[in-house]
mmCIF file of C-alpha atoms and ligand atoms in Angstrom:
data_model
loop_
_atom_site.group_PDB
_atom_site.id
_atom_site.type_symbol
_atom_site.label_atom_id
_atom_site.label_comp_id
_atom_site.label_asym_id
_atom_site.label_seq_id
_atom_site.Cartn_x
_atom_site.Cartn_y
_atom_site.Cartn_z
ATOM 1 C CA MET A 1 -51.587 -33.881 61.288
ATOM 2 C CA ARG A 2 -50.155 -30.790 62.962
ATOM 3 C CA LYS A 3 -52.612 -28.482 64.689
ATOM 4 C CA PRO A 4 -52.277 -24.827 63.594
ATOM 5 C CA PHE A 5 -50.958 -22.497 66.271
ATOM 6 C CA ILE A 6 -51.506 -18.725 66.289
ATOM 7 C CA ALA A 7 -49.527 -16.944 68.990
ATOM 8 C CA GLY A 8 -49.436 -13.226 69.646
ATOM 9 C CA ASN A 9 -46.262 -11.550 70.869
ATOM 10 C CA TRP A 10 -47.312 -8.298 72.457
ATOM 11 C CA LYS A 11 -43.732 -7.232 73.226
ATOM 12 C CA MET A 12 -43.696 -4.253 75.630
ATOM 13 C CA ASN A 13 -47.178 -3.005 74.838
ATOM 14 C CA LYS A 14 -50.498 -2.479 76.611
ATOM 15 C CA THR A 15 -51.381 -1.517 80.156
ATOM 16 C CA HIS A 16 -52.653 -4.046 82.663
ATOM 17 C CA GLU A 17 -56.198 -2.822 82.149
ATOM 18 C CA GLU A 18 -55.922 -3.057 78.362
ATOM 19 C CA ALA A 19 -54.490 -6.568 78.626
ATOM 20 C CA LEU A 20 -57.429 -7.787 80.696
ATOM 21 C CA ALA A 21 -59.925 -6.071 78.393
ATOM 22 C CA PHE A 22 -58.348 -7.900 75.450
ATOM 23 C CA VAL A 23 -58.705 -11.291 77.144
ATOM 24 C CA LYS A 24 -62.306 -10.549 78.050
ATOM 25 C CA GLU A 25 -63.114 -9.548 74.502
ATOM 26 C CA VAL A 26 -61.430 -12.348 72.567
ATOM 27 C CA SER A 27 -61.647 -15.391 74.820
ATOM 28 C CA GLY A 28 -65.284 -16.175 74.030
ATOM 29 C CA GLN A 29 -64.888 -15.576 70.300
ATOM 30 C CA LEU A 30 -62.002 -17.813 69.335
ATOM 31 C CA PRO A 31 -62.396 -20.987 67.288
ATOM 32 C CA SER A 32 -62.234 -24.187 69.326
ATOM 33 C CA HIS A 33 -58.944 -25.604 70.522
ATOM 34 C CA ASP A 34 -59.715 -28.699 68.435
ATOM 35 C CA GLN A 35 -59.211 -26.624 65.301
ATOM 36 C CA VAL A 36 -56.508 -24.128 66.206
ATOM 37 C CA GLU A 37 -54.355 -23.411 69.231
ATOM 38 C CA THR A 38 -54.280 -19.764 70.260
ATOM 39 C CA ALA A 39 -52.045 -17.915 72.694
ATOM 40 C CA VAL A 40 -50.965 -14.444 73.669
ATOM 41 C CA CYS A 41 -47.444 -13.918 75.002
ATOM 42 C CA ALA A 42 -47.729 -10.850 77.187
ATOM 43 C CA PRO A 43 -45.506 -8.781 79.482
ATOM 44 C CA ALA A 44 -44.650 -10.815 82.591
ATOM 45 C CA LEU A 45 -46.455 -8.445 84.917
ATOM 46 C CA PHE A 46 -49.820 -9.291 83.350
ATOM 47 C CA LEU A 47 -49.522 -13.057 83.079
ATOM 48 C CA LYS A 48 -51.191 -14.167 86.297
ATOM 49 C CA ASP A 49 -54.210 -11.882 85.914
ATOM 50 C CA MET A 50 -54.577 -12.668 82.216
ATOM 51 C CA LYS A 51 -54.450 -16.373 82.967
ATOM 52 C CA ASP A 52 -57.170 -15.931 85.586
ATOM 53 C CA ALA A 53 -59.237 -13.825 83.170
ATOM 54 C CA ALA A 54 -58.898 -16.437 80.409
ATOM 55 C CA GLY A 55 -60.290 -19.021 82.839
ATOM 56 C CA SER A 56 -61.364 -22.180 81.079
ATOM 57 C CA SER A 57 -61.406 -20.569 77.614
ATOM 58 C CA ASP A 58 -59.112 -21.900 74.902
ATOM 59 C CA LEU A 59 -56.856 -18.822 74.944
ATOM 60 C CA GLN A 60 -53.435 -19.674 76.357
ATOM 61 C CA VAL A 61 -51.265 -17.095 78.040
ATOM 62 C CA GLY A 62 -47.496 -17.227 77.587
ATOM 63 C CA ALA A 63 -44.337 -15.396 78.603
ATOM 64 C CA GLN A 64 -42.004 -13.581 76.194
ATOM 65 C CA ASN A 65 -38.833 -14.639 77.953
ATOM 66 C CA MET A 66 -37.570 -16.552 80.984
ATOM 67 C CA HIS A 67 -34.261 -17.339 82.637
ATOM 68 C CA PHE A 68 -32.741 -20.812 82.593
ATOM 69 C CA GLU A 69 -32.125 -20.933 86.336
ATOM 70 C CA ASP A 70 -34.963 -21.462 88.820
ATOM 71 C CA SER A 71 -33.694 -18.859 91.298
ATOM 72 C CA GLY A 72 -30.621 -16.904 92.338
ATOM 73 C CA ALA A 73 -28.802 -13.607 91.893
ATOM 74 C CA PHE A 74 -30.282 -12.643 88.509
ATOM 75 C CA THR A 75 -31.681 -9.164 89.055
ATOM 76 C CA GLY A 76 -34.791 -8.472 87.036
ATOM 77 C CA GLU A 77 -35.097 -11.944 85.532
ATOM 78 C CA ILE A 78 -38.134 -14.228 85.246
ATOM 79 C CA SER A 79 -37.966 -17.634 86.908
ATOM 80 C CA PRO A 80 -39.343 -20.610 84.957
ATOM 81 C CA LEU A 81 -40.213 -22.181 88.297
ATOM 82 C CA VAL A 82 -42.511 -19.250 89.074
ATOM 83 C CA LEU A 83 -44.040 -19.257 85.588
ATOM 84 C CA ALA A 84 -44.907 -22.927 86.006
ATOM 85 C CA ASP A 85 -46.205 -22.286 89.499
ATOM 86 C CA LEU A 86 -48.580 -19.652 88.078
ATOM 87 C CA GLY A 87 -49.805 -22.123 85.476
ATOM 88 C CA ILE A 88 -47.987 -20.446 82.563
ATOM 89 C CA GLN A 89 -47.084 -23.241 80.186
ATOM 90 C CA LEU A 90 -45.728 -21.340 77.190
ATOM 91 C CA ALA A 91 -42.736 -19.047 76.632
ATOM 92 C CA ILE A 92 -41.081 -17.425 73.638
ATOM 93 C CA ILE A 93 -37.347 -18.161 73.696
ATOM 94 C CA GLY A 94 -34.619 -16.363 71.753
ATOM 95 C CA HIS A 95 -36.710 -13.764 69.957
ATOM 96 C CA SER A 96 -34.446 -11.741 67.661
ATOM 97 C CA GLU A 97 -35.059 -8.654 69.806
ATOM 98 C CA ARG A 98 -33.723 -10.568 72.830
ATOM 99 C CA ARG A 99 -30.776 -11.826 70.796
ATOM 100 C CA GLU A 100 -29.967 -8.343 69.450
ATOM 101 C CA MET A 101 -30.697 -6.141 72.445
ATOM 102 C CA PHE A 102 -30.183 -8.449 75.408
ATOM 103 C CA ASN A 103 -27.226 -10.509 74.204
ATOM 104 C CA GLU A 104 -28.994 -13.842 74.020
ATOM 105 C CA THR A 105 -26.998 -16.473 72.174
ATOM 106 C CA ASP A 106 -27.689 -19.894 70.712
ATOM 107 C CA GLN A 107 -26.237 -21.297 73.922
ATOM 108 C CA THR A 108 -28.541 -19.369 76.271
ATOM 109 C CA VAL A 109 -31.433 -20.303 73.993
ATOM 110 C CA ASN A 110 -30.490 -23.949 74.421
ATOM 111 C CA GLU A 111 -30.258 -23.610 78.215
ATOM 112 C CA LYS A 112 -33.639 -21.900 78.315
ATOM 113 C CA VAL A 113 -35.248 -24.551 76.108
ATOM 114 C CA HIS A 114 -34.035 -27.277 78.472
ATOM 115 C CA ALA A 115 -35.220 -25.295 81.501
ATOM 116 C CA ALA A 116 -38.639 -24.621 79.960
ATOM 117 C CA LEU A 117 -39.233 -28.268 79.090
ATOM 118 C CA SER A 118 -38.151 -29.418 82.535
ATOM 119 C CA HIS A 119 -40.941 -27.237 83.967
ATOM 120 C CA GLY A 120 -43.593 -28.341 81.473
ATOM 121 C CA ILE A 121 -43.368 -25.027 79.604
ATOM 122 C CA THR A 122 -43.637 -25.214 75.807
ATOM 123 C CA PRO A 123 -40.880 -23.133 74.230
ATOM 124 C CA ILE A 124 -41.505 -21.188 71.027
ATOM 125 C CA VAL A 125 -37.936 -20.984 69.755
ATOM 126 C CA CYS A 126 -37.339 -18.069 67.386
ATOM 127 C CA VAL A 127 -34.883 -18.277 64.517
ATOM 128 C CA GLY A 128 -34.334 -16.081 61.480
ATOM 129 C CA GLU A 129 -31.801 -14.220 59.413
ATOM 130 C CA SER A 130 -30.968 -10.512 59.262
ATOM 131 C CA ASP A 131 -31.293 -8.409 56.132
ATOM 132 C CA ALA A 132 -27.531 -8.595 55.517
ATOM 133 C CA GLU A 133 -27.482 -12.379 55.971
ATOM 134 C CA ARG A 134 -30.341 -12.696 53.525
ATOM 135 C CA GLU A 135 -28.563 -10.473 50.991
ATOM 136 C CA ASN A 136 -25.472 -12.681 51.346
ATOM 137 C CA GLY A 137 -27.492 -15.821 50.688
ATOM 138 C CA GLU A 138 -26.877 -17.116 54.221
ATOM 139 C CA THR A 139 -30.475 -17.700 55.316
ATOM 140 C CA GLU A 140 -30.329 -21.494 55.253
ATOM 141 C CA LEU A 141 -26.973 -21.576 57.028
ATOM 142 C CA VAL A 142 -28.077 -19.176 59.776
ATOM 143 C CA VAL A 143 -31.341 -20.908 60.620
ATOM 144 C CA LYS A 144 -29.624 -24.317 60.494
ATOM 145 C CA ARG A 145 -27.095 -23.162 63.082
ATOM 146 C CA GLN A 146 -29.783 -21.598 65.277
ATOM 147 C CA VAL A 147 -31.924 -24.741 65.200
ATOM 148 C CA GLU A 148 -29.022 -27.147 65.752
ATOM 149 C CA GLU A 149 -27.547 -25.140 68.626
ATOM 150 C CA GLY A 150 -30.836 -24.108 70.188
ATOM 151 C CA LEU A 151 -32.226 -27.651 70.274
ATOM 152 C CA LYS A 152 -29.006 -29.407 71.285
ATOM 153 C CA GLU A 153 -29.285 -32.499 73.446
ATOM 154 C CA LEU A 154 -33.041 -32.771 73.490
ATOM 155 C CA SER A 155 -34.642 -36.193 73.486
ATOM 156 C CA HIS A 156 -37.074 -37.024 70.717
ATOM 157 C CA GLU A 157 -39.958 -36.704 73.170
ATOM 158 C CA GLN A 158 -38.748 -33.267 74.296
ATOM 159 C CA ALA A 159 -38.232 -32.078 70.723
ATOM 160 C CA LYS A 160 -41.848 -32.869 69.865
ATOM 161 C CA GLN A 161 -42.972 -30.328 72.490
ATOM 162 C CA VAL A 162 -40.959 -27.527 70.902
ATOM 163 C CA VAL A 163 -42.478 -24.992 68.518
ATOM 164 C CA ILE A 164 -40.148 -23.192 66.100
ATOM 165 C CA ALA A 165 -40.951 -19.684 64.909
ATOM 166 C CA TYR A 166 -39.172 -18.688 61.711
ATOM 167 C CA GLU A 167 -39.011 -14.912 61.857
ATOM 168 C CA PRO A 168 -36.798 -13.203 59.281
ATOM 169 C CA ILE A 169 -35.564 -10.128 61.139
ATOM 170 C CA TRP A 170 -36.060 -7.821 58.150
ATOM 171 C CA ALA A 171 -39.774 -8.691 58.148
ATOM 172 C CA ILE A 172 -40.421 -7.911 61.814
ATOM 173 C CA GLY A 173 -42.452 -4.786 62.404
ATOM 174 C CA THR A 174 -41.563 -3.459 58.957
ATOM 175 C CA GLY A 175 -44.682 -4.314 56.980
ATOM 176 C CA LYS A 176 -42.264 -6.092 54.578
ATOM 177 C CA SER A 177 -43.490 -9.642 54.983
ATOM 178 C CA SER A 178 -41.754 -12.609 53.399
ATOM 179 C CA THR A 179 -43.607 -14.129 50.461
ATOM 180 C CA ALA A 180 -45.462 -17.284 51.455
ATOM 181 C CA GLU A 181 -43.256 -19.216 48.998
ATOM 182 C CA ASP A 182 -39.979 -17.998 50.524
ATOM 183 C CA ALA A 183 -41.248 -18.534 54.084
ATOM 184 C CA ASP A 184 -42.376 -22.061 53.199
ATOM 185 C CA GLU A 185 -39.026 -22.844 51.594
ATOM 186 C CA THR A 186 -37.127 -21.849 54.738
ATOM 187 C CA CYS A 187 -39.618 -23.637 57.011
ATOM 188 C CA GLY A 188 -39.074 -26.721 54.833
ATOM 189 C CA GLN A 189 -35.313 -26.375 55.309
ATOM 190 C CA ILE A 190 -35.877 -26.113 59.059
ATOM 191 C CA ARG A 191 -37.941 -29.295 58.946
ATOM 192 C CA SER A 192 -35.086 -31.081 57.143
ATOM 193 C CA VAL A 193 -32.676 -29.943 59.863
ATOM 194 C CA LEU A 194 -35.089 -31.273 62.504
ATOM 195 C CA SER A 195 -35.297 -34.533 60.622
ATOM 196 C CA SER A 196 -31.498 -34.923 60.629
ATOM 197 C CA LEU A 197 -31.234 -33.870 64.269
ATOM 198 C CA PHE A 198 -34.006 -36.173 65.493
ATOM 199 C CA SER A 199 -36.015 -38.265 63.016
ATOM 200 C CA THR A 200 -38.509 -37.787 60.211
ATOM 201 C CA ASP A 201 -41.350 -38.663 62.580
ATOM 202 C CA VAL A 202 -40.253 -36.049 65.110
ATOM 203 C CA ALA A 203 -39.767 -33.419 62.389
ATOM 204 C CA GLU A 204 -43.217 -34.139 60.974
ATOM 205 C CA ALA A 205 -44.777 -33.757 64.414
ATOM 206 C CA MET A 206 -43.105 -30.430 65.226
ATOM 207 C CA ARG A 207 -44.845 -27.170 64.467
ATOM 208 C CA ILE A 208 -43.133 -24.337 62.644
ATOM 209 C CA GLN A 209 -44.699 -20.888 62.696
ATOM 210 C CA TYR A 210 -43.894 -17.999 60.393
ATOM 211 C CA GLY A 211 -43.537 -14.534 61.922
ATOM 212 C CA GLY A 212 -42.947 -11.110 60.410
ATOM 213 C CA SER A 213 -45.683 -8.634 59.506
ATOM 214 C CA VAL A 214 -48.441 -11.272 59.567
ATOM 215 C CA LYS A 215 -51.938 -9.784 59.437
ATOM 216 C CA PRO A 216 -55.458 -10.890 58.530
ATOM 217 C CA GLU A 217 -54.843 -9.813 54.907
ATOM 218 C CA ASN A 218 -51.895 -12.158 54.348
ATOM 219 C CA ILE A 219 -52.435 -15.080 56.761
ATOM 220 C CA ASP A 220 -54.232 -17.268 54.201
ATOM 221 C CA GLY A 221 -51.164 -17.429 51.961
ATOM 222 C CA TYR A 222 -48.973 -18.697 54.788
ATOM 223 C CA MET A 223 -51.504 -21.165 56.161
ATOM 224 C CA ALA A 224 -51.942 -22.729 52.719
ATOM 225 C CA LYS A 225 -48.289 -23.787 52.736
ATOM 226 C CA GLU A 226 -47.200 -27.278 53.631
ATOM 227 C CA ASN A 227 -44.468 -26.416 56.094
ATOM 228 C CA ILE A 228 -46.104 -23.464 57.861
ATOM 229 C CA ASP A 229 -48.216 -24.471 60.841
ATOM 230 C CA GLY A 230 -49.243 -21.105 62.187
ATOM 231 C CA ALA A 231 -47.877 -17.683 62.980
ATOM 232 C CA LEU A 232 -46.140 -15.683 65.664
ATOM 233 C CA VAL A 233 -47.732 -12.277 65.341
ATOM 234 C CA GLY A 234 -46.566 -8.959 66.743
ATOM 235 C CA GLY A 235 -48.469 -5.796 65.813
ATOM 236 C CA ALA A 236 -51.676 -7.418 64.563
ATOM 237 C CA SER A 237 -52.034 -9.474 67.763
ATOM 238 C CA LEU A 238 -52.615 -6.290 69.747
ATOM 239 C CA LYS A 239 -56.006 -5.738 68.117
ATOM 240 C CA PRO A 240 -58.755 -8.084 69.314
ATOM 241 C CA ASP A 241 -60.544 -8.146 65.947
ATOM 242 C CA ASP A 242 -57.376 -8.937 64.025
ATOM 243 C CA PHE A 243 -56.347 -11.627 66.494
ATOM 244 C CA ILE A 244 -59.743 -13.316 66.168
ATOM 245 C CA LYS A 245 -59.563 -13.061 62.363
ATOM 246 C CA LEU A 246 -56.094 -14.633 62.351
ATOM 247 C CA ALA A 247 -57.323 -17.518 64.500
ATOM 248 C CA GLU A 248 -60.413 -18.024 62.347
ATOM 249 C CA ALA A 249 -58.383 -17.987 59.149
ATOM 250 C CA SER A 250 -56.147 -20.718 60.586
ATOM 251 C CA SER A 251 -58.886 -23.030 61.834
HETATM 252 P P1 13P B 1 -44.755 -8.116 63.632
HETATM 253 O O1 13P B 1 -45.888 -9.069 63.406
HETATM 254 O O2 13P B 1 -45.177 -6.840 64.281
HETATM 255 O O3 13P B 1 -43.928 -7.934 62.401
HETATM 256 O O4 13P B 1 -43.771 -8.816 64.727
HETATM 257 C C1 13P B 1 -43.371 -10.120 64.524
HETATM 258 C C2 13P B 1 -42.715 -10.613 65.755
HETATM 259 O O5 13P B 1 -41.650 -10.181 66.130
HETATM 260 C C3 13P B 1 -43.418 -11.644 66.531
HETATM 261 O O6 13P B 1 -42.576 -12.218 67.476
#
């Protein structure tokens, strides 16, 4: 049985003070970790203080990106070694905004996934098609390539640690969410790819989130689906009440 996982992706939003206020407000009100895993992936500058503020609560704090090297001449980058040292054990990898605006490729995603796992950081690997790819009927092909390339050369044990987030690009921040049926169909296709890449057991153990305009009003539809194990939430994760509602609806 896969445990539901609701993760917020704050992107480049909130001040340090607002971030800490959020943690203070939600951390005592979330359903227990036994029922649903919850996390907020915040700007790197806030991570240490948010982690401290979350204390022993069930709210996890994650990064939105990291480099694949531990150290070196990579101006402005985030070291996985430092994330791990600060106790940050979760990172989003290959979000479509990073792929589109910061030239991330399936290959860098794969390098980052390996680096994350080697530091005990759980990667949330984002995949998803653009509007044009969807119109051309290429959704299955695109996500298959992204999953196969992004998860290359992982052992079965490593693969089980990975979380996949299926985020159709046309549904991100647009209010145009995928229907639960379409999202489930693609998540099912992703699970088949995982099964071929690794094994049925591994594929059944791995969690696949849906992301793209998820909010308290539509979460139930996604969570009722067989292949959807949670959500990666942008806009709605910025509001404490909505984040709590999303976690409650998934528990
Ligand atoms: P929205 O929930 O704002 O559509 O963003 C989704 C997303 O990109 C999460 O990573």
